[in-house]
C-alpha atoms as a printed R data frame, in Angstrom:
   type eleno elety resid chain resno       x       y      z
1  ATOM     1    CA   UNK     A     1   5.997 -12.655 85.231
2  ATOM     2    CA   UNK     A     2   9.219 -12.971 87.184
3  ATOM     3    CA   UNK     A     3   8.056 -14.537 90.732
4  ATOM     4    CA   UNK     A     4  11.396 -12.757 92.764
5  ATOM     5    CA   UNK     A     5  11.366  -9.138 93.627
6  ATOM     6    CA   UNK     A     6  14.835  -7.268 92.820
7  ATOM     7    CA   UNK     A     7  15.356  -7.420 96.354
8  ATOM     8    CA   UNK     A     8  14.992 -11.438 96.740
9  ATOM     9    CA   UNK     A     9  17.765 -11.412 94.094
10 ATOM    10    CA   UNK     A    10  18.201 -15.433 93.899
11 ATOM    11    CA   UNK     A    11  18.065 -15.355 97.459
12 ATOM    12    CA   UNK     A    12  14.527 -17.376 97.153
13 ATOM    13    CA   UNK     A    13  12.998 -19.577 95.239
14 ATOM    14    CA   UNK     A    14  10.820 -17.502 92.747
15 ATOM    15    CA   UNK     A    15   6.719 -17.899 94.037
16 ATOM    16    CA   UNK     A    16   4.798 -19.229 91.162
17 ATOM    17    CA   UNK     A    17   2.198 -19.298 93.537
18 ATOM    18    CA   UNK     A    18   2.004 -15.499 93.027
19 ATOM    19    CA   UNK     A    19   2.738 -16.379 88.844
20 ATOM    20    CA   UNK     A    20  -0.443 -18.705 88.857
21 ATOM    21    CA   UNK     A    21  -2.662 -15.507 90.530
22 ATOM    22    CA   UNK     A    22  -1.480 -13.188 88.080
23 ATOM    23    CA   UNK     A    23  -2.105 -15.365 85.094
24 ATOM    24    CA   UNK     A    24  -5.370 -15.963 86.840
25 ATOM    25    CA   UNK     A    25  -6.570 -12.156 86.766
26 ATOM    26    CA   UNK     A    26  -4.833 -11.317 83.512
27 ATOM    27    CA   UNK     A    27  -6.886 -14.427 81.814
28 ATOM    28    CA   UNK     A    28 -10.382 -12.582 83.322
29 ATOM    29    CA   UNK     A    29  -8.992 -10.392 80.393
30 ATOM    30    CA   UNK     A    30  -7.947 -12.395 77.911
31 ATOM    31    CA   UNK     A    31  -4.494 -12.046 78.405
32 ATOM    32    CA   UNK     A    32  -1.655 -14.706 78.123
33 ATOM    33    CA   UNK     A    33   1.259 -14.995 80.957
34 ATOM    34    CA   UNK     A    34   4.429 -16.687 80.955
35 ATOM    35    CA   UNK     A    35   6.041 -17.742 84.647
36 ATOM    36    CA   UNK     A    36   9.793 -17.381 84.812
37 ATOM    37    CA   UNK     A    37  12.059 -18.196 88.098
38 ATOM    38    CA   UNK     A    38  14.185 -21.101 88.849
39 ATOM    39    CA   UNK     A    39  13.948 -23.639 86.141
40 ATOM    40    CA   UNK     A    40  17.083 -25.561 85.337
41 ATOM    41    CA   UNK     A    41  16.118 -28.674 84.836
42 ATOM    42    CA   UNK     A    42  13.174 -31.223 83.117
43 ATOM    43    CA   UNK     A    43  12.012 -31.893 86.633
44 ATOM    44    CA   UNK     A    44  11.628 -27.843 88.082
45 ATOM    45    CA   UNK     A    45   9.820 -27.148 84.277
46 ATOM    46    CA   UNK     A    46   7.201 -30.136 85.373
47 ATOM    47    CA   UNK     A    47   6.800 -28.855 88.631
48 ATOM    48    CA   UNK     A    48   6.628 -25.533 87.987
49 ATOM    49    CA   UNK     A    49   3.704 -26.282 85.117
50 ATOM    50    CA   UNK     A    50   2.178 -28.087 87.897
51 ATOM    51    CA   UNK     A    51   2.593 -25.513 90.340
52 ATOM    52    CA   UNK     A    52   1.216 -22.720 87.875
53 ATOM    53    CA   UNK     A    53  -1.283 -24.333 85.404
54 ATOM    54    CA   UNK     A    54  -2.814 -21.213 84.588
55 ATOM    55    CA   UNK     A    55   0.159 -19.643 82.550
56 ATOM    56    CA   UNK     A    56  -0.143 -19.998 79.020
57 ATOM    57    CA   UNK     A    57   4.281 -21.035 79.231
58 ATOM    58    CA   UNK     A    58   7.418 -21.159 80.897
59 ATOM    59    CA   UNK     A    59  10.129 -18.836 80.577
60 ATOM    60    CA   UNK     A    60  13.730 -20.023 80.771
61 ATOM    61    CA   UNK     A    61  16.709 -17.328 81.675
62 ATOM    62    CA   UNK     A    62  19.027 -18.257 83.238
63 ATOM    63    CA   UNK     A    63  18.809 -22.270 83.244
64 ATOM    64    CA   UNK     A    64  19.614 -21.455 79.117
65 ATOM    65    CA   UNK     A    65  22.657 -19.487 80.426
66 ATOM    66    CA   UNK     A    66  23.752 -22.421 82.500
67 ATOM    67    CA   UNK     A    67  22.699 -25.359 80.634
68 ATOM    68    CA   UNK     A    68  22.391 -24.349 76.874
69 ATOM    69    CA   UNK     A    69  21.092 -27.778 75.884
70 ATOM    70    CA   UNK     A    70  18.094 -27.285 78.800
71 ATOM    71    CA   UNK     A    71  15.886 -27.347 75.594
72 ATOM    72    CA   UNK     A    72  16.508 -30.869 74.297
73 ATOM    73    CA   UNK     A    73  16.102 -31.724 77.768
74 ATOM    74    CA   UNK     A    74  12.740 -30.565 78.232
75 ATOM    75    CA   UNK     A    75  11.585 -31.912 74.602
76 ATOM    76    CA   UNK     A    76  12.970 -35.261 75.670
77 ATOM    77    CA   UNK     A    77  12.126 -35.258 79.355
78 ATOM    78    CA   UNK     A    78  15.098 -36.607 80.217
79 ATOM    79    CA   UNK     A    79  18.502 -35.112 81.721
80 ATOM    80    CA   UNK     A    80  21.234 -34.798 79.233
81 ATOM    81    CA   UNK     A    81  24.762 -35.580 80.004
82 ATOM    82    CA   UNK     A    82  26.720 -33.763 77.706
83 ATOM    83    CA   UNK     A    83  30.722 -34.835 76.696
């Protein structure tokens, strides 16, 4: 679940608010949901978990776009300066 309407564009910060509902309902069901919106860093993956704890995992789009190496970051929990 994408938290932005097509509208919002990146306009605003994706609602995982509204991510943490759906994967609420859909887990009445037995369904799995992954949050996407707005995760470019270590620290906006931790917060968004936080912010969403009923998704089953974290999409990343566009931070992998920006920041290939976003991956290493999150498996190290650290920010990565790379030369």
């Amino acid at each position: 679940v994408h938290g932005r309407s097509t509208q919002q564009r990146y306009s605003r910060p994706a609602n995982w608010a509204l991510i943490n509902d759906a994967a609420l309902v859909a887990a009445e069901y037995g369904l799995p949901v992954l949050g996407n919106g707005d995760v470019l860093t270590h620290y906006e993956y931790t917060a968004r978990r936080k912010a969403a704890p009923a998704v089953g995992g974290v999409m990343i789009g566009r931070g992998a776009l920006v920041k290939p190496w976003i991956f290493g970051e999150l498996a190290s929990q650290r920010t990565w300066c790379p030369r």
